[in-house]
Coordinates of C-alpha atoms in Angstrom, one line a residue:
E290 CA 0.0 0.0 0.0
P291 CA 2.7 2.6 0.9
L292 CA 4.7 1.6 -2.2
L293 CA 1.7 2.0 -4.4
R294 CA 0.9 5.5 -3.0
A295 CA 4.5 6.5 -3.5
T296 CA 4.4 5.4 -7.1
N297 CA 1.2 7.3 -7.7
V298 CA 2.7 10.5 -6.2
F299 CA 5.8 10.1 -8.4
L300 CA 3.7 9.6 -11.6
I301 CA 1.6 12.7 -10.8
I302 CA 4.6 14.9 -10.0
R303 CA 6.5 13.7 -13.1
N304 CA 3.5 14.4 -15.4
R305 CA 3.1 17.9 -13.9
F306 CA 6.8 18.7 -14.7
L307 CA 6.3 17.4 -18.2
C308 CA 3.3 19.7 -18.5
L309 CA 5.4 22.7 -17.6
N310 CA 8.2 21.7 -20.0
V311 CA 5.9 21.3 -23.1
S312 CA 4.0 24.5 -22.4
S313 CA 6.4 26.6 -24.5
I314 CA 7.0 24.0 -27.2
L315 CA 3.7 22.5 -28.4
L316 CA 0.8 24.0 -30.3
Q317 CA -2.6 24.6 -28.7
E318 CA -4.0 21.3 -30.1
A319 CA -1.0 19.3 -28.7
K320 CA -1.2 20.9 -25.3
C321 CA -4.9 20.1 -25.0
A322 CA -4.4 16.5 -26.3
Y323 CA -1.6 16.0 -23.7
I324 CA -3.9 17.0 -20.8
I325 CA -6.7 14.7 -22.2
I326 CA -4.3 11.8 -22.5
I327 CA -3.1 12.3 -18.9
M328 CA -6.6 12.5 -17.6
A329 CA -7.6 9.4 -19.6
V330 CA -4.8 7.4 -18.1
Y331 CA -5.7 8.6 -14.6
W332 CA -9.4 7.8 -15.1
C333 CA -8.6 4.3 -16.4
T334 CA -6.1 3.4 -13.7
E335 CA -7.7 5.5 -10.9
V336 CA -4.2 6.6 -9.7
I337 CA -6.2 9.3 -7.9
P338 CA -10.0 9.5 -7.4
L339 CA -12.0 10.1 -10.5
A340 CA -13.4 13.4 -9.1
V341 CA -9.9 14.7 -8.3
T342 CA -8.7 13.9 -11.8
S343 CA -11.7 15.9 -13.1
L344 CA -10.2 19.0 -11.5
I345 CA -7.0 18.9 -13.5
P346 CA -8.3 21.3 -16.3
V347 CA -8.9 24.0 -13.7
V348 CA -5.1 24.2 -13.1
F349 CA -3.4 23.1 -16.3
F350 CA -5.5 24.6 -19.1
P351 CA -4.8 28.1 -17.9
L352 CA -1.1 27.3 -17.2
L353 CA -0.6 25.9 -20.7
G354 CA -2.5 28.8 -22.2
V355 CA -5.2 26.5 -23.6
R356 CA -8.2 28.2 -21.9
S357 CA -8.6 30.9 -19.3
S358 CA -9.5 30.0 -15.7
K359 CA -12.8 31.8 -16.1
S360 CA -13.8 29.8 -19.2
V361 CA -12.8 26.5 -17.6
C362 CA -14.5 27.1 -14.2
L363 CA -17.8 28.0 -15.9
Q364 CA -18.1 24.4 -17.3
Y365 CA -18.3 22.8 -13.8
L366 CA -21.7 24.1 -13.0
N367 CA -23.3 24.8 -16.3
D368 CA -26.9 24.3 -17.4
T369 CA -26.5 20.5 -17.8
N370 CA -25.0 20.0 -14.4
M371 CA -27.9 22.0 -12.8
L372 CA -30.3 19.7 -14.6
F373 CA -28.5 16.7 -13.1
I374 CA -28.4 18.3 -9.6
G375 CA -32.1 19.2 -9.7
G376 CA -33.1 15.7 -10.9
L377 CA -31.0 14.1 -8.2
I378 CA -32.5 16.2 -5.4
V379 CA -36.0 15.0 -6.5
A380 CA -34.6 11.4 -6.5
I381 CA -33.2 11.8 -3.0
S382 CA -36.6 12.9 -1.7
V383 CA -38.2 9.8 -3.2
E384 CA -35.6 7.7 -1.4
Q385 CA -35.9 9.6 1.8
W386 CA -39.6 8.8 2.2
N387 CA -39.4 5.2 0.9
L388 CA -41.8 6.0 -2.0
H389 CA -39.7 3.9 -4.3
K390 CA -40.1 0.8 -2.1
R391 CA -43.9 1.2 -1.9
I392 CA -44.1 1.4 -5.7
A393 CA -41.8 -1.6 -6.1
L394 CA -43.8 -3.8 -3.7
R395 CA -47.2 -2.8 -5.1
V396 CA -46.1 -3.6 -8.7
L397 CA -44.7 -7.0 -7.6
L398 CA -47.9 -7.9 -5.9
I399 CA -49.9 -7.0 -9.0
L400 CA -47.7 -9.0 -11.4
G401 CA -47.6 -12.2 -9.3
V402 CA -45.0 -14.6 -8.0
K403 CA -44.8 -17.3 -10.6
P404 CA -41.1 -17.7 -11.5
A405 CA -41.2 -16.0 -14.9
L406 CA -43.6 -13.3 -13.7
L407 CA -41.5 -12.7 -10.5
M408 CA -38.3 -12.2 -12.6
L409 CA -40.2 -9.9 -15.0
G410 CA -41.7 -8.0 -12.1
F411 CA -38.3 -7.4 -10.5
M412 CA -36.9 -6.2 -13.9
I413 CA -39.8 -3.9 -14.6
V414 CA -39.8 -2.3 -11.2
T415 CA -36.0 -1.9 -11.2
A416 CA -35.9 -0.4 -14.7
F417 CA -38.7 2.0 -13.9
L418 CA -37.1 3.2 -10.7
S419 CA -33.7 3.5 -12.4
M420 CA -35.3 6.0 -14.8
W421 CA -35.7 8.5 -12.0
I422 CA -33.3 7.6 -9.2
S423 CA -29.7 6.4 -9.3
N424 CA -29.0 2.9 -10.5
T425 CA -27.0 2.2 -7.4
A426 CA -29.8 3.3 -5.0
T427 CA -32.4 1.2 -7.0
T428 CA -30.2 -1.9 -6.8
A429 CA -29.4 -1.4 -3.2
M430 CA -33.1 -1.3 -2.4
M431 CA -34.3 -4.1 -4.7
V432 CA -31.7 -6.8 -3.9
P433 CA -32.7 -7.2 -0.2
I434 CA -36.3 -7.6 -1.4
V435 CA -35.2 -10.3 -3.9
Q436 CA -33.1 -11.9 -1.2
A437 CA -36.0 -12.0 1.3
V438 CA -38.4 -13.6 -1.3
L439 CA -35.8 -16.2 -2.3
D440 CA -35.0 -17.1 1.3
Q441 CA -38.7 -17.5 2.1
M442 CA -39.2 -19.7 -0.9
D443 CA -36.1 -21.8 0.0
N444 CA -37.2 -22.2 3.6
T445 CA -40.7 -23.3 2.5
E446 CA -39.2 -25.8 0.1
Y447 CA -36.9 -27.1 2.8
D448 CA -39.8 -27.6 5.3
M449 CA -41.8 -29.4 2.6
T450 CA -38.9 -31.7 1.8
M451 CA -38.3 -32.5 5.5
M452 CA -42.0 -33.4 5.9
E453 CA -41.8 -35.7 2.8
Q454 CA -38.7 -37.3 4.1
A455 CA -40.2 -37.9 7.5
T456 CA -43.2 -39.6 5.9
G457 CA -41.0 -41.6 3.6
Q458 CA -38.8 -42.8 6.6
T459 CA -41.9 -43.9 8.5
N460 CA -43.1 -46.0 5.6
T461 CA -39.7 -47.4 4.9
V462 CA -39.2 -48.5 8.5
I463 CA -42.6 -50.3 8.5
E464 CA -41.8 -52.1 5.3
L465 CA -38.4 -53.2 6.6
E466 CA -39.8 -54.5 9.8
E467 CA -42.3 -56.6 7.8
K468 CA -39.5 -57.9 5.6
N469 CA -37.3 -58.6 8.6
A470 CA -39.6 -61.4 9.9
S471 CA -39.0 -63.4 6.7
D472 CA -35.4 -62.2 5.8
P473 CA -33.2 -61.2 8.7
T474 CA -30.3 -60.3 6.4
S475 CA -32.2 -57.3 5.0
V476 CA -31.8 -55.3 8.2
H477 CA -28.4 -53.9 7.1
V478 CA -30.0 -52.1 4.3
I479 CA -30.6 -49.1 6.6
S480 CA -28.2 -47.8 9.3
N481 CA -29.6 -46.0 12.4
G482 CA -33.0 -45.8 10.7
Q483 CA -31.6 -43.5 7.9
V484 CA -32.9 -43.7 4.3
P485 CA -30.5 -43.1 1.4
D486 CA -30.6 -39.6 0.0
D487 CA -33.0 -38.9 -2.8
P488 CA -31.0 -38.5 -6.0
R489 CA -33.4 -35.7 -7.0
S490 CA -32.2 -33.5 -4.1
S491 CA -28.9 -32.5 -5.8
E492 CA -30.8 -31.6 -9.0
E493 CA -33.2 -29.5 -7.0
K494 CA -30.3 -27.7 -5.3
K495 CA -28.8 -26.9 -8.7
T496 CA -32.1 -25.6 -9.9
R497 CA -32.5 -23.4 -6.8
K498 CA -29.0 -22.0 -7.3
R499 CA -29.7 -21.2 -10.9
I500 CA -32.9 -19.4 -10.0
C501 CA -31.0 -17.3 -7.3
K502 CA -28.4 -16.3 -9.9
G503 CA -31.0 -15.3 -12.4
M504 CA -33.2 -13.4 -9.9
T505 CA -30.2 -11.4 -8.6
L506 CA -28.6 -10.8 -12.0
C507 CA -31.8 -9.5 -13.5
V508 CA -31.8 -6.6 -10.9
C509 CA -28.4 -5.1 -11.8
Y510 CA -29.0 -5.6 -15.5
A511 CA -32.4 -4.0 -15.3
A512 CA -30.9 -1.0 -13.4
S513 CA -28.4 -0.4 -16.1
I514 CA -31.0 -0.7 -18.8
G515 CA -33.6 1.5 -17.1
G516 CA -31.1 4.3 -16.5
T517 CA -30.8 4.8 -20.3
A518 CA -34.5 5.7 -20.8
T519 CA -34.4 9.2 -19.4
L520 CA -32.0 12.1 -19.8
T521 CA -31.3 12.3 -16.1
G522 CA -31.3 8.5 -15.6
T523 CA -27.6 8.0 -15.7
G524 CA -24.4 10.0 -16.2
P525 CA -23.5 9.3 -19.9
N526 CA -26.9 10.7 -21.0
I527 CA -26.1 14.0 -19.2
V528 CA -22.6 14.0 -20.8
L529 CA -24.2 13.8 -24.2
K530 CA -26.6 16.6 -23.4
G531 CA -23.7 18.8 -22.2
Q532 CA -21.4 17.9 -25.0
M533 CA -24.1 18.8 -27.6
N534 CA -24.6 22.2 -26.0
Q535 CA -20.9 22.7 -25.8
L536 CA -19.8 21.6 -29.3
Y537 CA -23.0 22.7 -31.1
P538 CA -24.4 25.7 -29.3
N539 CA -26.9 26.4 -32.2
N540 CA -28.4 22.8 -32.2
N541 CA -32.0 24.1 -31.5
D542 CA -32.2 22.0 -28.3
I543 CA -32.4 18.8 -30.3
V544 CA -31.6 16.7 -27.3
N545 CA -34.1 17.5 -24.5
F546 CA -36.0 15.4 -22.0
A547 CA -38.9 14.7 -24.3
S548 CA -36.9 13.9 -27.4
W549 CA -34.5 11.6 -25.5
F550 CA -37.4 9.8 -23.9
G551 CA -39.1 9.3 -27.2
F552 CA -35.9 7.7 -28.6
A553 CA -34.6 5.8 -25.6
F554 CA -37.7 4.5 -23.9
P555 CA -38.8 2.1 -26.7
N556 CA -35.2 0.9 -26.9
M557 CA -35.3 0.3 -23.1
I558 CA -38.5 -1.8 -23.5
L559 CA -37.0 -3.9 -26.3
M560 CA -33.8 -4.4 -24.3
L561 CA -35.7 -5.3 -21.2
V562 CA -37.8 -8.0 -23.0
L563 CA -34.8 -9.5 -24.7
A564 CA -32.8 -9.5 -21.4
W565 CA -35.6 -11.2 -19.6
F566 CA -35.9 -13.8 -22.3
W567 CA -32.2 -14.5 -22.2
L568 CA -32.0 -14.8 -18.4
Q569 CA -35.2 -16.9 -18.4
C570 CA -33.6 -19.3 -20.9
S571 CA -30.3 -19.4 -19.0
F572 CA -31.4 -19.8 -15.4
I573 CA -35.0 -20.9 -15.2
G574 CA -35.8 -22.6 -18.5
L575 CA -38.7 -22.3 -21.0
N576 CA -41.2 -24.6 -19.3
F577 CA -44.2 -22.3 -19.8
K578 CA -46.6 -24.3 -17.8
K579 CA -44.2 -24.4 -14.8
S580 CA -42.9 -20.9 -15.2
W581 CA -46.1 -19.0 -16.0
G582 CA -48.4 -21.4 -14.2
C583 CA -51.3 -20.8 -16.6
G584 CA -54.5 -22.3 -15.0
T585 CA -52.6 -23.8 -12.0
E586 CA -52.9 -23.0 -8.4
R587 CA -50.0 -21.4 -6.4
T588 CA -47.5 -23.7 -4.9
A589 CA -46.4 -23.4 -1.3
K590 CA -43.2 -21.6 -2.3
E591 CA -45.2 -19.1 -4.4
K592 CA -47.6 -18.5 -1.5
A593 CA -44.6 -17.9 0.8
A594 CA -43.1 -15.4 -1.6
Y595 CA -46.5 -13.6 -1.9
N596 CA -46.8 -13.4 1.9
V597 CA -43.3 -11.9 2.2
L598 CA -44.3 -9.1 -0.2
K599 CA -47.6 -8.5 1.6
A600 CA -45.7 -8.4 4.9
E601 CA -43.3 -5.8 3.5
V602 CA -46.2 -3.7 2.3
K603 CA -47.9 -3.9 5.7
K604 CA -44.7 -2.7 7.4
L605 CA -44.8 0.5 5.3
G606 CA -48.4 1.3 6.5
P607 CA -50.8 3.6 4.7
I608 CA -49.3 6.3 2.4
S609 CA -48.2 9.3 4.4
Y610 CA -48.8 13.0 3.8
A611 CA -45.1 13.4 3.0
E612 CA -45.1 10.5 0.5
F613 CA -48.2 11.9 -1.2
N614 CA -46.5 15.3 -1.5
V615 CA -43.3 13.8 -2.9
L616 CA -45.3 11.8 -5.4
L617 CA -47.1 15.0 -6.5
M618 CA -43.8 16.8 -6.9
F619 CA -42.4 13.9 -8.9
V620 CA -45.4 13.8 -11.3
L621 CA -45.3 17.6 -11.6
L622 CA -41.6 17.5 -12.7
V623 CA -42.2 14.8 -15.3
V624 CA -45.2 16.7 -16.7
L625 CA -43.1 20.0 -16.9
W626 CA -40.3 18.2 -18.6
F627 CA -42.5 16.6 -21.2
S628 CA -44.6 19.7 -21.9
R629 CA -41.8 22.3 -22.0
H630 CA -41.0 21.7 -25.7
P631 CA -42.9 18.6 -27.0
G632 CA -42.0 19.3 -30.6
F633 CA -45.4 18.7 -32.2
V634 CA -47.1 21.6 -30.4
K635 CA -45.9 24.7 -28.6
G636 CA -44.9 23.9 -25.0
W637 CA -45.6 25.9 -21.8
A638 CA -42.2 27.6 -22.1
T639 CA -43.2 29.2 -25.4
R640 CA -46.8 30.0 -24.5
L641 CA -46.4 31.4 -21.1
F642 CA -43.1 33.3 -21.3
P643 CA -41.7 35.6 -24.1
R644 CA -38.8 34.0 -25.9
G645 CA -39.2 31.1 -23.4
E646 CA -37.9 28.5 -26.0
K647 CA -34.6 30.3 -25.9
Y648 CA -34.2 31.1 -22.2
I649 CA -35.9 28.1 -20.5
T650 CA -34.3 24.6 -20.6
D651 CA -34.9 21.4 -18.7
S652 CA -32.9 22.6 -15.8
A653 CA -35.4 25.3 -14.8
P654 CA -38.3 22.9 -13.9
A655 CA -35.8 20.5 -12.2
V656 CA -34.5 23.2 -9.9
F657 CA -38.0 24.7 -9.4
V658 CA -39.4 21.4 -8.1
A659 CA -36.2 20.9 -6.0
L660 CA -36.9 24.2 -4.4
L661 CA -40.5 23.2 -3.5
L662 CA -39.2 20.1 -1.7
F663 CA -37.3 22.4 0.7
I664 CA -40.5 24.5 1.3
L665 CA -43.5 22.1 1.4
P666 CA -44.2 20.6 4.9
A667 CA -43.7 16.9 5.6
H668 CA -46.8 16.8 7.8
K669 CA -50.2 18.4 7.6
P670 CA -50.3 22.0 8.9
K671 CA -51.7 22.4 12.5
F672 CA -54.8 24.6 12.6
T673 CA -55.9 24.0 16.2
G674 CA -53.3 26.3 17.8
W675 CA -54.7 29.5 16.3
N676 CA -57.3 30.1 18.9
A677 CA -56.5 28.6 22.3
S678 CA -60.0 29.4 23.7
T679 CA -61.8 27.3 21.1
S680 CA -59.3 24.5 20.9
D681 CA -59.8 21.0 22.2
P682 CA -59.6 21.0 26.0
E683 CA -57.8 17.7 26.0
Q684 CA -55.0 19.2 23.8
T685 CA -51.7 19.1 25.7
E686 CA -49.4 22.0 26.1
E687 CA -46.8 20.4 23.9
D688 CA -49.4 20.2 21.0
I689 CA -50.3 23.9 21.4
K690 CA -46.6 24.8 21.2
K691 CA -46.0 22.9 18.0
P692 CA -45.4 25.2 15.0
F693 CA -48.1 25.6 12.3
L694 CA -45.8 24.2 9.6
S695 CA -43.7 21.1 10.2
A696 CA -40.2 20.5 8.9
P697 CA -40.0 20.5 5.1
L698 CA -40.0 17.4 2.9
L699 CA -36.3 17.5 2.4
D700 CA -33.4 18.7 4.6
W701 CA -30.2 20.0 3.2
N702 CA -28.1 17.7 5.5
V703 CA -29.8 14.7 3.8
V704 CA -29.0 16.1 0.3
Q705 CA -25.4 16.9 1.2
R706 CA -25.0 13.3 2.5
K707 CA -26.6 11.5 -0.4
M708 CA -25.7 13.7 -3.4
P709 CA -23.0 12.1 -5.6
W710 CA -20.8 15.2 -5.7
S711 CA -18.0 13.2 -7.4
I712 CA -20.2 12.6 -10.4
V713 CA -21.0 16.4 -10.6
L714 CA -17.3 17.1 -10.7
L715 CA -16.7 14.3 -13.2
L716 CA -19.3 15.8 -15.5
G717 CA -17.8 19.3 -15.1
G718 CA -14.3 18.0 -16.0
G719 CA -15.7 16.4 -19.1
F720 CA -17.4 19.6 -20.2
A721 CA -14.2 21.5 -19.6
L722 CA -12.3 19.0 -21.9
A723 CA -15.0 19.3 -24.6
D724 CA -14.8 23.1 -24.4
A725 CA -11.0 23.1 -24.6
S726 CA -11.0 20.5 -27.4
A727 CA -13.3 22.6 -29.6
N728 CA -11.6 26.0 -28.9
S729 CA -8.0 24.8 -29.2
G730 CA -8.5 23.3 -32.6
L731 CA -8.0 19.7 -31.4
S732 CA -11.5 18.6 -32.5
A733 CA -10.9 20.0 -36.0
W734 CA -7.5 18.3 -36.3
L735 CA -9.0 14.9 -35.2
G736 CA -11.8 15.3 -37.6
H737 CA -9.4 15.9 -40.5
Q738 CA -7.5 12.7 -39.6
M739 CA -10.7 10.7 -39.9
I740 CA -11.8 11.8 -43.3
P741 CA -10.9 8.3 -44.8
L742 CA -13.7 6.8 -42.8
G743 CA -16.2 8.5 -45.1
S744 CA -16.1 5.5 -47.4
I745 CA -17.6 3.2 -44.7
P746 CA -21.4 3.1 -44.4
P747 CA -22.6 5.1 -41.4
W748 CA -24.5 2.2 -39.8
A749 CA -21.3 0.1 -39.8
I750 CA -19.3 3.0 -38.2
A751 CA -22.0 3.3 -35.5
T752 CA -22.2 -0.4 -34.8
V753 CA -18.4 -0.9 -34.5
L754 CA -18.0 2.1 -32.3
S755 CA -20.8 0.9 -30.1
L756 CA -19.1 -2.4 -29.6
I757 CA -15.8 -0.7 -28.7
I758 CA -17.5 1.5 -26.1
A759 CA -19.5 -1.5 -24.7
V760 CA -16.1 -3.3 -24.1
F761 CA -14.2 -0.3 -22.9
T762 CA -16.9 0.7 -20.3
E763 CA -16.4 -2.7 -18.6
C764 CA -13.0 -1.4 -17.3
T765 CA -13.7 2.3 -16.7
S766 CA -16.4 4.5 -15.3
N767 CA -19.3 4.9 -17.8
V768 CA -19.3 8.7 -17.3
A769 CA -15.5 8.8 -18.0
T770 CA -15.9 6.6 -21.1
A771 CA -18.6 8.9 -22.5
T772 CA -16.6 12.0 -21.6
L773 CA -13.4 10.8 -23.4
F774 CA -15.0 9.4 -26.6
L775 CA -18.0 11.7 -27.4
P776 CA -15.8 14.7 -28.5
V777 CA -13.8 12.4 -30.7
F778 CA -16.9 10.9 -32.3
S779 CA -18.3 14.4 -32.8
S780 CA -15.2 15.4 -34.8
M781 CA -15.3 12.2 -36.8
A782 CA -19.0 12.8 -37.7
A783 CA -18.3 16.4 -38.8
S784 CA -15.3 15.2 -41.0
V785 CA -17.3 12.5 -42.8
K786 CA -20.4 14.7 -43.1
I787 CA -22.9 12.4 -41.1
H788 CA -25.3 13.6 -38.4
P789 CA -23.3 13.8 -35.1
L790 CA -26.2 12.1 -33.2
Y791 CA -25.9 9.1 -35.6
V792 CA -22.7 8.2 -33.9
M793 CA -23.0 9.9 -30.5
L794 CA -26.4 8.5 -29.5
P795 CA -25.6 4.8 -29.8
C796 CA -22.2 5.3 -28.2
T797 CA -23.8 7.2 -25.3
L798 CA -26.2 4.3 -24.7
S799 CA -23.4 1.7 -25.1
A800 CA -21.4 3.4 -22.3
S801 CA -24.1 2.1 -19.9
F802 CA -23.8 -1.5 -21.1
A803 CA -21.5 -2.6 -18.3
F804 CA -22.8 -6.1 -17.9
M805 CA -19.8 -8.4 -17.7
L806 CA -17.8 -7.6 -14.6
P807 CA -18.6 -6.9 -10.9
V808 CA -16.3 -3.9 -11.0
A809 CA -17.8 -2.5 -14.2
T810 CA -20.6 -0.6 -12.4
P811 CA -21.9 -0.3 -8.7
P812 CA -25.1 -2.3 -9.3
N813 CA -23.0 -5.3 -10.5
A814 CA -20.8 -5.0 -7.4
I815 CA -23.9 -4.9 -5.1
V816 CA -25.4 -8.0 -6.6
F817 CA -22.0 -9.8 -6.6
S818 CA -21.5 -9.0 -2.9
Y819 CA -24.5 -11.3 -2.0
G820 CA -22.5 -14.3 -3.0
H821 CA -25.0 -16.0 -5.3
I822 CA -23.0 -15.5 -8.5
R823 CA -19.4 -16.0 -9.6
V824 CA -17.4 -13.8 -12.0
L825 CA -17.7 -16.4 -14.7
D826 CA -21.5 -16.4 -14.4
M827 CA -21.6 -12.6 -14.9
V828 CA -19.1 -12.8 -17.8
R829 CA -21.1 -15.5 -19.6
S830 CA -24.4 -13.6 -19.2
G831 CA -22.8 -10.2 -19.8
I832 CA -21.4 -11.1 -23.2
V833 CA -24.8 -11.9 -24.6
M834 CA -26.3 -8.8 -22.8
N835 CA -23.7 -6.6 -24.6
I836 CA -24.6 -8.1 -27.9
I837 CA -28.3 -7.6 -27.2
G838 CA -27.6 -4.0 -26.2
V839 CA -25.6 -3.1 -29.3
F840 CA -28.2 -4.9 -31.5
C841 CA -31.1 -2.9 -29.9
V842 CA -29.3 0.4 -30.2
T843 CA -28.3 -0.2 -33.9
L844 CA -32.0 -1.1 -34.6
A845 CA -33.2 2.0 -32.8
I846 CA -30.9 4.5 -34.5
N847 CA -31.7 3.1 -37.9
T848 CA -35.5 3.0 -37.5
W849 CA -37.4 5.4 -35.3
G850 CA -34.2 7.4 -34.3
R851 CA -33.6 8.1 -38.0
S852 CA -36.9 9.9 -38.4
M853 CA -37.0 11.5 -35.0
F854 CA -33.7 13.3 -35.3
E855 CA -33.5 13.5 -39.2
L856 CA -30.3 11.5 -39.2
D857 CA -30.2 11.2 -43.0
T858 CA -29.2 14.8 -43.4
F859 CA -26.1 16.7 -42.2
P860 CA -27.6 19.6 -40.1
T861 CA -26.6 23.2 -40.7
W862 CA -25.8 23.8 -37.1
A863 CA -23.2 21.0 -37.2
N864 CA -21.8 22.3 -40.5
S865 CA -21.4 25.8 -39.1
T866 CA -19.7 24.4 -36.0
A867 CA -17.3 22.4 -38.2
N868 CA -16.4 25.4 -40.3
Q869 CA -15.4 27.5 -37.3

């Protein structure tokens, strides 16, 4: 450990001296590229924390004369980061009042507890919650529910097996006593009254282990898939939004909450169905009568699982005033996001405010709802204390002294503790890199080097790059992956005259396809920590999941994505940016 730290410090100091030495030698493009390469190495190797690496541009871009301190620092809390922060504050309020758990349990009770339906239910709930709150928080909440259901099913099956064995032992002893009268040599068939193990028991254990693997893997996979459906669902989506605004400031807000949802939500549904089908085949099997249980009664295991879910719902009690308020704020935010600029009609930003389409972005409603969460009370206002003479005589002095308004729905200490500030800095560092790359001329230089790629069909370029990103993101942070590659792909698109989103959209989604390794993403690590799966199990399933993901993204970008974003044409806003 000390040796590793000493090595890290040496590498950092050496690279800093190299920065100072090349500052007077290299061109602007080379200086910018040098800093990007250093940050890429640090992000991949995690020599220092990812968030700390993200602060490097604040120091070294001004020192090397690439960008001014003022220009660099503005990127760390821009419009896109404010959208991310506002969305996360709403997500924290949902977690704080356990609204996500209530939604999850209710949906699972509705869908049922047959094996296939139970897995599908876990995946639907996890994916839906991951659309709005962090993938890590969703997985951390869902896996204990899955574990409790599996444990109860296992215990019920064990009790039934013991009862069957006890009945079988009694019958066997009676038969042996009858045979003993005629054949004394048969007594040695049993020892101490024990019956040989049922050969089916080992097969049942293997089946039970496979089901446990499938049920737990489906949660982390669904969390990663669900996060792709909304603009604030996961970090790479926000990176794309920020990079588009940074590299193409006149893009007419082509990537907003509504347009992203229209493209990514159908893709998420398709991926979720194919992922469920793959996990069903791999771990449960395709026995439809057994898995779906059409026309059959619930078994004892299924009744036990249903009872666990009902008990968890009962623990939550009736919906509270705070939960209702949080749900109301959540719905309000989603409605404001969708109706701000729907595309087919004028949104509220245009109708209610002059030049609203220019001044109002998705960050405004996000922060507005976040502010309301710090104002609205968590409990019903107290009206009885206004007039002491007409109040209830049985009311205690403590009740009278209670304030009219209770504490708000959200407290800043909670937000400060749960907010992933490292991701905010990571996003800011990425935006600073994109800004420096565009203004130093590095993007234009990279684009010029990629002109020979113009002979390759665009769909082939997008597919190959998506596969590369899906593999690369297994080893590095998905946000860091998107941050490093999106500016390069943007330059490539401009050089070969294809729509930037034709390449940037599939690669952004592919950055979330970290399915193969426990270290690839926090949801995978959480599931792996429960001990049901091995690394090899995750690798085998993850390879197919990556193929499914790239296939779905390629299909989406060449069908409905093509018409939504007009990907067949090279837009004027991209052309003007490329010519600058």
